[in-house]
Coordinates of C-alpha atoms in Angstrom, one line a residue:
Chain M
X16 CA -3.0 -36.7 19.8
X17 CA -1.9 -33.0 19.8
X18 CA -1.4 -33.3 16.0
X19 CA -5.0 -34.5 15.5
X20 CA -6.7 -32.0 17.8
X21 CA -4.6 -28.9 17.0
X22 CA -5.2 -28.9 13.3
X23 CA -7.1 -26.1 11.8
X24 CA -9.3 -27.2 8.9
X25 CA -8.4 -25.6 5.6
X26 CA -11.2 -24.0 3.7
X27 CA -11.4 -26.9 1.4
X28 CA -11.4 -29.4 4.3
X29 CA -14.1 -27.3 5.9
X30 CA -16.3 -27.5 2.8
X31 CA -16.0 -31.3 2.9
X32 CA -16.6 -31.7 6.6
X33 CA -19.5 -29.3 6.6
X34 CA -21.2 -31.3 3.8
X35 CA -20.6 -34.5 5.7
X36 CA -21.9 -33.2 9.0
X37 CA -24.8 -31.4 7.5
X38 CA -25.9 -27.9 8.2
X39 CA -25.8 -26.9 11.8
X40 CA -23.7 -29.8 13.1
X41 CA -21.0 -27.9 14.9
X42 CA -17.6 -29.4 15.3
X43 CA -17.6 -28.5 19.0
X44 CA -20.7 -30.5 19.5
X45 CA -19.0 -33.8 19.0
X46 CA -17.8 -34.2 22.6
X47 CA -21.3 -33.8 23.9
X48 CA -22.7 -36.5 21.7
X49 CA -20.0 -39.1 22.5
X50 CA -20.0 -39.1 26.3
X51 CA -17.1 -38.1 28.5
X52 CA -14.4 -36.3 26.6
X53 CA -11.1 -38.2 26.6
X54 CA -9.2 -34.9 26.4
X55 CA -10.5 -34.4 29.9
X56 CA -10.8 -37.9 31.3
X57 CA -7.5 -39.2 30.0
X58 CA -4.2 -37.7 31.2
X59 CA -2.6 -36.0 28.1
X60 CA 1.1 -36.1 27.2
X61 CA 1.4 -32.4 27.9
X62 CA 0.0 -32.8 31.4
X63 CA 2.5 -35.6 32.2
X64 CA 5.9 -34.8 30.7
X65 CA 7.9 -31.8 29.8
X66 CA 7.5 -29.0 27.3
X67 CA 10.4 -27.3 25.6
X68 CA 13.1 -25.6 27.7
X69 CA 13.6 -21.9 27.7
X70 CA 16.7 -22.1 25.5
X71 CA 14.8 -24.0 22.7
X72 CA 13.7 -20.9 20.8
X73 CA 15.8 -17.6 21.3
X74 CA 13.4 -15.9 18.9
X75 CA 10.1 -17.7 18.3
X76 CA 7.7 -18.1 15.5
X77 CA 4.0 -18.9 15.9
X78 CA 3.1 -22.4 16.9
X79 CA 2.8 -24.7 13.9
X80 CA -0.9 -25.0 14.1
X81 CA -1.1 -21.4 12.9
X82 CA 0.9 -22.0 9.8
X83 CA -1.9 -20.8 7.6
X84 CA -1.7 -17.3 9.1
X85 CA 0.8 -16.1 6.6
X86 CA 1.3 -13.5 3.9
X87 CA 0.0 -14.6 0.5
X88 CA 0.9 -13.5 -3.0
X89 CA -1.4 -13.3 -6.1
X90 CA 0.9 -14.4 -8.9
X91 CA -1.1 -12.9 -11.8
X92 CA -1.2 -9.4 -10.4
X93 CA 2.4 -8.4 -11.3
X94 CA 5.0 -9.4 -13.8
X95 CA 7.4 -10.8 -11.2
X96 CA 7.7 -11.0 -7.4
X97 CA 10.4 -8.3 -7.1
X98 CA 8.2 -5.3 -7.9
X99 CA 5.1 -6.8 -6.4
X100 CA 2.7 -7.0 -3.4
X101 CA 1.7 -9.6 -0.8
X102 CA -1.2 -9.6 1.6
X103 CA -1.7 -9.5 5.4
X104 CA -3.9 -12.4 6.7
X105 CA -6.3 -10.0 8.2
X106 CA -9.1 -12.7 8.1
X107 CA -7.2 -14.5 10.9
X108 CA -6.0 -11.7 13.1
X109 CA -7.8 -9.9 15.9
X110 CA -7.2 -6.7 17.8
X111 CA -5.4 -4.0 15.9
X112 CA -1.6 -4.5 16.0
X113 CA -0.3 -6.4 13.0
X114 CA 2.4 -9.0 13.8
X115 CA 5.4 -7.8 11.8
X116 CA 6.2 -11.3 10.4
X117 CA 2.9 -11.5 8.5
X118 CA 2.5 -7.8 7.7
X119 CA 2.2 -7.2 4.0
X120 CA 5.1 -6.2 1.7
X121 CA 5.2 -4.0 -1.3
X122 CA 8.6 -3.5 -3.0
X123 CA 9.6 -2.0 -6.4
X124 CA 13.0 -3.6 -6.6
X125 CA 12.9 -6.2 -3.8
X126 CA 13.5 -6.2 -0.1
X127 CA 17.1 -5.0 0.3
X128 CA 19.5 -5.8 3.1
X129 CA 21.0 -2.7 4.6
X130 CA 23.1 -3.0 7.8
X131 CA 23.0 -0.2 10.4
X132 CA 26.8 0.5 10.0
X133 CA 26.2 1.0 6.2
X134 CA 23.2 3.2 6.7
X135 CA 23.4 7.0 5.9
X136 CA 20.6 9.6 5.8
X137 CA 21.2 12.8 3.9
X138 CA 19.2 16.0 4.4
X139 CA 19.9 18.6 1.7
X140 CA 18.4 21.2 -0.6
X141 CA 17.0 24.5 0.8
X142 CA 18.6 24.1 4.2
X143 CA 21.2 26.1 6.1
X144 CA 23.6 23.2 6.1
X145 CA 23.2 19.8 4.3
X146 CA 23.7 17.0 6.8
X147 CA 24.6 13.3 6.8
X148 CA 23.4 11.2 9.7
X149 CA 24.5 7.7 10.7
X150 CA 22.0 5.3 12.2
X151 CA 23.5 5.9 15.7
X152 CA 23.0 9.7 15.2
X153 CA 19.2 9.1 14.7
X154 CA 18.9 7.4 18.0
X155 CA 20.2 10.5 19.8
X156 CA 17.2 12.7 18.8
X157 CA 14.2 12.8 21.2
X158 CA 11.8 10.0 20.3
X159 CA 8.1 9.5 19.9
X160 CA 5.8 6.5 19.8
X161 CA 2.6 6.3 17.7
X162 CA 0.3 3.7 16.3
X163 CA -0.6 4.2 12.6
X164 CA -2.0 2.1 9.7
X165 CA 0.0 1.8 6.5
X166 CA -2.4 1.1 3.7
X167 CA -1.2 0.6 0.1
X168 CA -3.0 3.0 -2.3
X169 CA -3.9 0.0 -4.4
X170 CA -5.6 -1.9 -1.5
X171 CA -8.9 -3.2 -3.0
X172 CA -7.8 -1.9 -6.4
X173 CA -8.6 -5.2 -8.1
X174 CA -12.2 -4.8 -7.0
X175 CA -12.9 -1.6 -8.9
X176 CA -14.7 -3.4 -11.8
X177 CA -16.5 -6.0 -9.6
X178 CA -16.0 -8.8 -7.1
X179 CA -12.8 -10.6 -8.0
X180 CA -10.7 -12.1 -5.2
X181 CA -12.4 -14.3 -2.7
X182 CA -11.1 -13.3 0.7
X183 CA -10.5 -10.3 3.0
X184 CA -6.8 -11.0 2.9
X185 CA -6.8 -10.4 -0.8
X186 CA -9.4 -7.7 -1.1
X187 CA -8.3 -5.7 2.0
X188 CA -4.9 -7.1 3.1
X189 CA -2.5 -4.5 1.7
X190 CA -2.5 -3.0 5.2
X191 CA -0.7 -3.2 8.5
X192 CA -0.9 -1.3 11.8
X193 CA 2.1 -0.9 14.0
X194 CA 3.4 1.0 17.0
X195 CA 6.3 3.1 15.6
X196 CA 9.2 4.5 17.5
X197 CA 11.1 7.3 15.8
X198 CA 12.1 10.9 15.4
X199 CA 9.8 13.5 13.9
X200 CA 10.9 14.5 10.4
X201 CA 10.5 18.1 11.7
X202 CA 13.5 17.6 14.1
X203 CA 15.8 16.5 11.3
X204 CA 14.8 19.4 9.1
X205 CA 15.4 21.8 12.0
X206 CA 18.8 20.3 12.6
X207 CA 19.7 21.1 9.0
X208 CA 18.1 24.5 9.4
X209 CA 15.2 25.7 7.3
X210 CA 16.3 29.4 7.1
X211 CA 17.0 29.7 3.3
X212 CA 13.6 28.2 2.6
X213 CA 12.0 31.4 3.6
X214 CA 8.2 31.1 3.8
X215 CA 8.0 27.3 4.4
X216 CA 4.3 27.0 3.5
X217 CA 4.9 26.5 -0.2
X218 CA 8.0 24.3 0.1
X219 CA 8.2 20.6 -0.4
X220 CA 10.4 17.7 0.7
X221 CA 11.4 15.0 -1.7
X222 CA 12.1 11.7 0.1
X223 CA 13.8 8.6 -1.4
X224 CA 15.0 5.2 -0.4
X225 CA 18.3 3.4 -0.7
X226 CA 17.0 0.7 -3.0
X227 CA 17.3 0.6 -6.8
X228 CA 13.7 1.8 -7.3
X229 CA 14.4 4.7 -4.9
X230 CA 10.6 5.2 -4.6
X231 CA 11.0 9.0 -4.5
X232 CA 7.9 11.0 -3.5
X233 CA 7.2 14.7 -2.9
X234 CA 5.5 15.7 0.4
X235 CA 4.3 19.3 1.0
X236 CA 6.1 21.0 3.9
X237 CA 2.9 21.4 6.0
X238 CA 2.7 17.6 6.3
X239 CA 6.4 17.1 6.7
X240 CA 6.4 19.5 9.7
X241 CA 3.2 18.0 11.2
X242 CA 3.2 14.3 12.0
X243 CA 5.7 12.5 9.7
X244 CA 8.1 10.2 11.6
X245 CA 11.5 8.9 10.7
X246 CA 11.0 5.5 12.3
X247 CA 13.4 2.8 13.3
X248 CA 11.3 0.5 15.6
X249 CA 8.0 -1.1 14.9
X250 CA 6.0 -3.0 17.5
X251 CA 8.9 -2.7 19.9
X252 CA 11.7 -4.1 17.8
X253 CA 13.8 -3.0 14.8
X254 CA 11.9 -2.8 11.5
X255 CA 11.9 -6.0 9.5
X256 CA 14.1 -6.0 6.5
X257 CA 11.1 -6.1 4.2
X258 CA 9.6 -3.1 6.0
X259 CA 12.6 -0.8 5.5
X260 CA 15.3 -1.8 8.0
X261 CA 16.9 0.1 9.6
X262 CA 14.9 3.3 8.9
X263 CA 11.6 4.1 7.1
X264 CA 9.3 7.0 6.8
X265 CA 5.9 6.9 8.5
X266 CA 3.4 9.3 6.9
X267 CA 0.2 9.0 9.0
X268 CA -3.1 8.7 7.2
X269 CA -1.4 8.9 3.7
X270 CA -1.1 6.3 1.0
X271 CA 1.5 3.6 1.7
X272 CA 3.7 4.4 -1.3
X273 CA 4.8 7.5 0.5
X274 CA 6.1 5.5 3.5
X275 CA 9.5 5.4 1.9
X276 CA 11.6 2.4 3.2
X277 CA 15.3 2.2 3.6
X278 CA 15.1 6.0 3.7
X279 CA 18.3 7.6 2.5
X280 CA 17.6 11.2 1.5
X281 CA 15.3 14.1 2.3
X282 CA 15.6 17.2 0.1
X283 CA 13.9 20.5 0.8
X284 CA 12.7 21.9 -2.5
X285 CA 10.7 24.7 -4.0
X286 CA 8.3 22.4 -5.8
X287 CA 7.4 18.7 -6.2
X288 CA 9.7 16.5 -8.2
X289 CA 6.7 14.9 -10.0
X290 CA 8.6 11.6 -9.8
X291 CA 7.5 8.4 -11.5
X292 CA 5.6 7.3 -8.3
X293 CA 3.5 10.4 -8.4
X294 CA 2.9 10.7 -12.2
X295 CA 2.9 7.3 -13.9
X296 CA 1.8 5.6 -10.7
X297 CA -0.3 6.8 -7.8
X298 CA -2.4 9.0 -10.0
X299 CA -6.0 8.1 -10.4
X300 CA -7.7 8.1 -13.8
X301 CA -11.2 9.4 -13.9
X302 CA -14.0 8.5 -16.4
X303 CA -13.2 11.4 -18.8
X304 CA -9.5 10.3 -19.1
X305 CA -8.1 13.1 -16.8
X306 CA -6.4 11.9 -13.7
X307 CA -6.2 13.1 -10.1
X308 CA -2.7 13.5 -8.7
X309 CA -1.5 13.9 -5.1
X310 CA -4.4 11.8 -3.7
X311 CA -2.4 11.4 -0.5
X312 CA -5.0 10.7 2.2
X313 CA -6.6 7.3 2.6
X314 CA -10.3 7.8 3.2
X315 CA -12.4 6.1 5.9
X316 CA -12.8 2.4 5.2
X317 CA -13.7 -0.9 6.9
X318 CA -14.1 -4.6 6.3
X319 CA -15.6 -7.5 8.2
X320 CA -12.7 -9.9 8.7
X321 CA -14.9 -12.7 10.1
X322 CA -17.0 -14.2 8.9
X323 CA -15.4 -13.8 5.5
X324 CA -14.5 -16.2 2.6
X325 CA -11.4 -17.5 4.4
X326 CA -13.0 -17.4 7.8
X327 CA -16.3 -19.3 7.4
X328 CA -18.8 -20.0 10.2
X329 CA -18.0 -23.5 11.5
X330 CA -20.1 -23.7 14.6
X331 CA -23.6 -23.6 13.3
X332 CA -26.5 -21.3 14.4
X333 CA -26.4 -19.5 17.7
X334 CA -24.1 -16.9 19.1
X335 CA -21.8 -15.4 16.4
X336 CA -19.1 -12.8 16.6
X337 CA -19.0 -10.5 13.6
X338 CA -15.7 -8.6 13.7
X339 CA -13.7 -6.4 11.5
X340 CA -11.4 -3.4 11.1
X341 CA -12.1 0.3 10.4
X342 CA -9.7 3.1 9.7
X343 CA -9.4 6.6 8.3
X344 CA -6.5 8.8 7.2
X345 CA -8.5 11.9 8.2
X346 CA -8.5 11.0 11.9
X347 CA -10.1 8.6 14.4
X348 CA -13.0 6.1 13.7
X349 CA -16.0 7.3 15.5
X350 CA -18.5 4.6 14.6
X351 CA -19.0 1.5 12.5
X352 CA -22.4 0.3 11.4
X353 CA -23.0 -3.3 10.3
X354 CA -25.7 -4.7 8.0
X355 CA -26.7 -8.3 7.7
X356 CA -29.1 -7.7 4.9
X357 CA -27.0 -6.0 2.2
X358 CA -27.5 -2.5 3.4
X359 CA -31.2 -2.3 3.9
X360 CA -30.9 -1.9 7.6
X361 CA -27.9 -1.2 9.9
X362 CA -26.9 -1.6 13.5
X363 CA -24.1 0.2 15.2
X364 CA -21.3 -2.1 16.2
X365 CA -19.1 -1.9 19.3
X366 CA -15.6 -0.4 19.0
X367 CA -13.2 -2.4 21.1
X368 CA -11.9 0.9 22.4
X369 CA -12.1 4.5 21.4
X370 CA -10.8 5.1 17.9
X371 CA -7.2 6.4 17.6
X372 CA -6.2 8.9 15.0
X373 CA -5.0 7.4 11.7
X374 CA -4.8 3.9 13.2
X375 CA -6.9 0.7 12.8
X376 CA -9.9 0.3 15.1
X377 CA -11.4 -3.1 15.9
X378 CA -15.2 -3.5 15.9
X379 CA -17.5 -6.3 17.1
X380 CA -21.2 -7.0 16.6
X381 CA -22.4 -10.0 18.6
X382 CA -25.5 -11.6 17.1
X383 CA -27.6 -14.7 17.4
X384 CA -27.3 -16.3 14.0
X385 CA -30.5 -18.2 13.0
X386 CA -28.6 -20.1 10.2
X387 CA -30.1 -18.1 7.3
X388 CA -28.3 -16.4 4.6
X389 CA -26.7 -13.0 5.3
X390 CA -25.3 -10.2 3.2
X391 CA -22.7 -8.7 5.6
X392 CA -21.5 -5.2 5.2
X393 CA -19.7 -2.7 7.4
X394 CA -19.7 1.1 7.1
X395 CA -17.1 3.3 8.9
X396 CA -17.6 6.9 10.0
X397 CA -14.6 9.0 11.1
X398 CA -14.4 12.0 13.3
X399 CA -14.8 14.4 10.4
X400 CA -18.3 13.0 9.8
X401 CA -17.2 11.2 6.6
X402 CA -19.2 8.1 6.0
X403 CA -17.7 5.3 4.0
X404 CA -19.3 5.2 0.6
X405 CA -20.6 2.3 -1.4
X406 CA -18.6 1.1 -4.5
X407 CA -21.4 2.5 -6.7
X408 CA -21.1 5.9 -5.1
X409 CA -17.4 5.9 -5.8
X410 CA -17.9 4.7 -9.4
X411 CA -20.4 7.4 -10.0
X412 CA -17.7 10.1 -9.3
X413 CA -14.6 8.3 -10.5
X414 CA -15.6 5.7 -13.1
X415 CA -13.9 2.3 -13.1
X416 CA -10.2 3.0 -13.9
X417 CA -8.9 4.8 -10.8
X418 CA -6.9 1.8 -9.8
X419 CA -6.1 3.3 -6.4
X420 CA -8.2 4.5 -3.4
X421 CA -11.0 2.0 -3.4
X422 CA -12.6 2.4 0.0
X423 CA -16.1 1.2 -1.0
X424 CA -18.3 -0.9 1.2
X425 CA -17.5 -4.7 1.0
X426 CA -20.2 -7.3 0.9
X427 CA -19.8 -10.9 2.0
X428 CA -22.6 -13.4 1.2
X429 CA -22.9 -15.8 4.1
X430 CA -24.7 -19.0 3.1
X431 CA -26.6 -21.4 5.3
X432 CA -23.6 -23.6 5.4
X433 CA -21.6 -20.8 7.0
X434 CA -19.4 -20.4 3.9
X435 CA -18.9 -16.8 2.8
X436 CA -18.3 -15.3 -0.6
X437 CA -17.1 -11.9 -2.0
X438 CA -20.1 -10.5 -3.9
X439 CA -21.5 -7.2 -5.0
X440 CA -25.1 -6.3 -4.4
X441 CA -27.6 -3.9 -6.1
Chain R
X8 CA 15.7 27.5 11.9
X9 CA 14.0 28.9 15.0
X10 CA 14.3 25.9 17.2
X11 CA 17.4 24.8 19.0
X12 CA 19.5 22.2 17.3
X13 CA 21.3 19.2 18.8
X14 CA 24.6 19.3 17.0
X15 CA 23.9 15.8 15.7
X16 CA 25.2 14.7 12.2
X17 CA 27.9 16.3 10.1
X18 CA 27.9 18.5 7.0
X19 CA 27.4 16.7 3.7
X20 CA 30.3 17.0 1.2
X21 CA 29.8 18.2 -2.4
X22 CA 30.8 14.8 -3.7
X23 CA 28.3 13.1 -1.5
X24 CA 25.5 15.5 -2.6
X25 CA 26.5 15.0 -6.3
X26 CA 26.3 11.2 -5.8
X27 CA 22.9 11.0 -4.3
X28 CA 21.0 14.2 -5.3
X29 CA 20.0 13.1 -8.8
X30 CA 16.4 14.1 -9.0
X31 CA 15.2 16.1 -12.0
X32 CA 12.3 18.5 -11.8
X33 CA 9.7 19.2 -14.5
X34 CA 11.5 22.4 -15.5
X35 CA 14.7 20.4 -16.1
X36 CA 16.4 21.5 -12.9
X37 CA 18.8 18.7 -12.0
X38 CA 19.6 17.6 -15.6
X39 CA 23.3 17.1 -16.0
X40 CA 25.5 18.0 -19.0
X41 CA 25.3 15.6 -21.9
X42 CA 23.2 14.6 -24.9
X43 CA 22.0 11.6 -26.9
X44 CA 20.1 11.1 -30.2
X45 CA 17.4 8.7 -31.3
X46 CA 19.7 6.4 -33.3
X47 CA 22.1 5.9 -30.4
X48 CA 19.1 5.4 -28.1
X49 CA 17.7 2.7 -30.4
X50 CA 20.9 0.7 -30.2
X51 CA 21.1 1.1 -26.4
X52 CA 17.5 0.3 -26.1
X53 CA 17.7 -2.9 -28.1
X54 CA 20.7 -4.0 -26.0
X55 CA 19.6 -2.9 -22.5
X56 CA 15.9 -2.5 -22.5
X57 CA 14.1 -4.5 -25.3
X58 CA 14.2 -7.9 -23.6
X59 CA 11.4 -6.6 -21.3
X60 CA 10.0 -3.5 -23.1
X61 CA 10.2 -4.7 -26.7
X62 CA 12.2 -3.4 -29.6
X63 CA 9.7 -0.6 -30.2
X64 CA 9.0 0.0 -26.5
X65 CA 5.7 -1.7 -26.9
X66 CA 6.2 -4.1 -23.9
X67 CA 6.8 -7.8 -23.7
X68 CA 4.4 -10.1 -21.9
X69 CA 3.4 -8.5 -18.5
X70 CA 6.3 -6.0 -18.6
X71 CA 5.3 -2.3 -19.1
X72 CA 4.7 -0.8 -22.5
X73 CA 6.5 2.5 -22.8
X74 CA 4.9 3.5 -26.1
X75 CA 1.4 3.5 -27.6
X76 CA -2.0 4.0 -26.1
X77 CA -2.6 7.5 -27.4
X78 CA -6.1 8.6 -26.9
X79 CA -7.2 5.6 -24.8
X80 CA -7.3 7.2 -21.3
X81 CA -11.1 7.5 -21.3
X82 CA -11.6 4.0 -22.8
X83 CA -12.7 1.0 -20.9
X84 CA -9.1 -0.3 -20.7
X85 CA -6.8 2.7 -20.9
X86 CA -3.2 2.1 -22.0
X87 CA -1.0 4.3 -19.9
X88 CA 2.5 4.8 -21.4
X89 CA 5.1 7.5 -21.4
X90 CA 3.5 8.9 -24.6
X91 CA -0.1 8.5 -23.7
X92 CA 0.0 9.3 -20.0
X93 CA 3.2 10.7 -18.5
X94 CA 2.9 14.5 -18.0
X95 CA 6.6 15.4 -17.8
X96 CA 9.7 14.4 -19.7
X97 CA 11.8 15.0 -16.6
X98 CA 10.2 12.0 -15.0
X99 CA 11.2 9.7 -17.8
X100 CA 14.9 10.9 -17.7
X101 CA 15.0 10.7 -13.9
X102 CA 13.5 7.3 -13.5
X103 CA 15.5 5.7 -16.3
X104 CA 18.7 7.2 -14.9
X105 CA 18.1 6.1 -11.3
X106 CA 16.1 2.9 -11.5
X107 CA 16.6 1.2 -14.9
X108 CA 17.4 -1.3 -16.2
X109 CA 15.4 -3.4 -13.7
X110 CA 17.9 -5.4 -11.8
X111 CA 20.9 -3.4 -12.9
X112 CA 20.0 0.2 -12.0
X113 CA 22.3 3.2 -12.0
X114 CA 24.5 1.8 -14.8
X115 CA 23.5 4.3 -17.5
X116 CA 25.6 7.4 -18.1
X117 CA 24.0 10.8 -18.6
X118 CA 24.6 10.5 -22.4
X119 CA 23.1 7.0 -22.5
X120 CA 20.1 8.2 -20.5
X121 CA 19.6 11.2 -22.9
X122 CA 19.8 8.8 -25.9
X123 CA 17.4 6.2 -24.5
X124 CA 14.9 8.8 -23.5
X125 CA 15.1 10.3 -27.0
X126 CA 14.4 6.8 -28.4
X127 CA 11.4 6.4 -26.0
X128 CA 10.1 9.8 -27.2
X129 CA 10.6 8.7 -30.8
X130 CA 8.8 5.4 -30.2
X131 CA 5.8 7.5 -29.1
X132 CA 6.1 9.8 -32.2
X133 CA 6.7 12.7 -30.0
X134 CA 10.0 13.7 -31.7
X135 CA 11.5 13.2 -35.2
X136 CA 14.0 10.5 -36.0
X137 CA 16.9 12.9 -36.1
X138 CA 16.2 14.4 -32.7
X139 CA 19.0 14.9 -30.1
X140 CA 18.0 15.3 -26.5
X141 CA 20.1 17.5 -24.2
X142 CA 19.5 20.1 -21.5
X143 CA 19.2 22.6 -24.4
X144 CA 16.5 20.7 -26.3
X145 CA 14.6 19.5 -23.2
X146 CA 12.2 22.4 -23.4
X147 CA 11.3 21.7 -27.0
X148 CA 9.6 18.4 -26.1
X149 CA 5.8 18.6 -25.7
X150 CA 4.3 15.7 -23.7
X151 CA 0.8 14.9 -25.0
X152 CA -0.8 14.4 -21.6
X153 CA 0.9 17.4 -19.9
X154 CA -2.5 18.9 -19.0
X155 CA -4.2 15.6 -18.1
X156 CA -3.9 15.9 -14.4
X157 CA -5.9 17.7 -11.7
X158 CA -4.9 18.1 -8.0
X159 CA -6.9 15.9 -5.7
X160 CA -10.4 17.3 -5.7
X161 CA -12.0 14.8 -3.3
X162 CA -12.8 17.6 -0.7
X163 CA -15.2 19.2 -3.3
X164 CA -16.4 16.2 -5.3
X165 CA -16.8 13.6 -2.5
X166 CA -16.3 14.7 1.1
X167 CA -18.9 17.5 0.8
X168 CA -21.5 14.8 -0.2
X169 CA -20.5 12.0 2.1
X170 CA -20.2 13.8 5.4
X171 CA -23.8 13.3 6.3
X172 CA -25.7 11.2 8.8
X173 CA -26.3 7.8 7.1
X174 CA -29.5 5.9 6.7
X175 CA -30.1 3.2 9.3
X176 CA -33.5 1.6 8.4
X177 CA -35.3 0.8 5.2
X178 CA -32.4 2.2 3.2
X179 CA -33.4 0.5 0.0
X180 CA -36.4 -1.5 -1.3
X181 CA -34.5 -4.7 -1.9
X182 CA -31.2 -6.3 -2.5
X183 CA -29.8 -8.6 -5.1
X184 CA -26.4 -10.2 -5.7
X185 CA -25.1 -8.9 -9.0
X186 CA -21.5 -10.1 -9.0
X187 CA -19.7 -13.1 -7.5
X188 CA -15.9 -13.5 -7.1
X189 CA -16.2 -17.3 -7.4
X190 CA -17.5 -16.9 -11.0
X191 CA -14.1 -15.6 -11.9
X192 CA -12.1 -18.2 -9.9
X193 CA -8.8 -16.3 -9.9
X194 CA -8.1 -16.4 -6.1
X195 CA -5.0 -18.5 -5.2
X196 CA -6.2 -21.8 -3.6
X197 CA -3.8 -23.0 -1.0
X198 CA -4.2 -26.6 -0.3
X199 CA -2.9 -26.4 3.3
X200 CA -1.3 -29.5 4.4
X201 CA -1.4 -28.0 7.9
X202 CA 1.5 -29.0 10.1

């Protein structure tokens, strides 16, 4: 019985059942129509016998009924799965903290296994004394905790030329948001001594990982001394292997590529290295063929996570929760507006709590859906007053080949059936 | 530094620094001794690189092309290669040395890296067939797209415009759907057999 009742309909199953029931026939309405509900009037197995003992699952996974809340890959995006990307199931999550087990991955030479005893972190270059730290050393520095989003520079990149992938997970899921515990990068630099660097304002740090790709990136000293963290815990526990275990860089508000995983070396330098990841990649081609480099900050952005193509309306007309995520690399989200008519008119949604700097915010707009078609959009505003642009506004400045940094407004076409589709509107 | 230190960590040894501090800067700082010519590079490339990148560095299947695409950056579909796009030779040397071949990185000697880099340059018609790359000849190489990059100018070109109170009512006359994702049908369909 639990098997039957607990199942979530797949999208395909939904389409079939919605057609069978006809528009407006809510699944939840069935009990009312058929008299007393046996789930209430009959004693269920779980109300009679035992559940699992406390030793059954020393470290648990989600209940099996949530098996579709998983990372997904889009095979055709990359040549193989080693230097590739997968996507967080944001369409199915709520609140702001991303469960680590389904938080997206992006590797350039795979997720390596690096044990704490084998871990070494080197700080060298223009410092008084080049240093080597063990993992245990890092845990002896004063710690901080902060919640930040990590968004891949390429999030929504496939949508530059038009609506392509049908689901918030695929269009906006190269993102996660975690509470990090770590040591400010500043503390490690001070430990090595910044004396010989002289005037620090024009210095840079080069950071790289222990994996074969190394993922080296250059960061200006001002940012390095500001809020960059050398993190070893996320959401309360050690980093996951695929997220950089045992140590990663956290670069608040800046493109995910710079959040170097399996961090092994920090070098203070006179100038940027201009590594592969900041020349060939993570540079943004403009319409005239020139390219922007060092586009570090992720601008204000939002997306409605439900309803959305993977999260259709299944309950028919009436009360409907429209919800989504908003974030900005410049600071806190101050406001999110939602449109149900493709941007003709807007209403200000409710933030579930005051926006936090460089972290995901959750918004809600509770409406009474009359069952008619909607063109849903959300529009974020951050505390610098920046308003999330439309895709056309972005294209007007940048053209179609920037690849990265697409923070344009997303539109979902909600049909009378409750099904939703990724579209673009005039 | 001005702040107190904790006395955590120990001094890095010269051998350790030499093993890990491999980055090469645009002015050539970080390049080791050594050299390699185009012909040697071609042999090495065919043996170690061509299975993915093609005999002429033109790319195989979905694997990156390292050559070609000159003059395409403003086209509808730009072809971004070492020759058409990369601004600095240092990056090619550094990346090949540290992270290639894919799956067997850090197996190329300095001489081999010089030779393979020379061959990639030749494949892009940036150097002649008899060219030998070394620290001494590094400065002679002119990368075609060296001036193709500008520092992030969003503060001027975008933020100035978009930090304004947005429209709330009657923001446009009408609205029309102009593109649909389902017309492409490229989204993975998972046929969940839930539970």
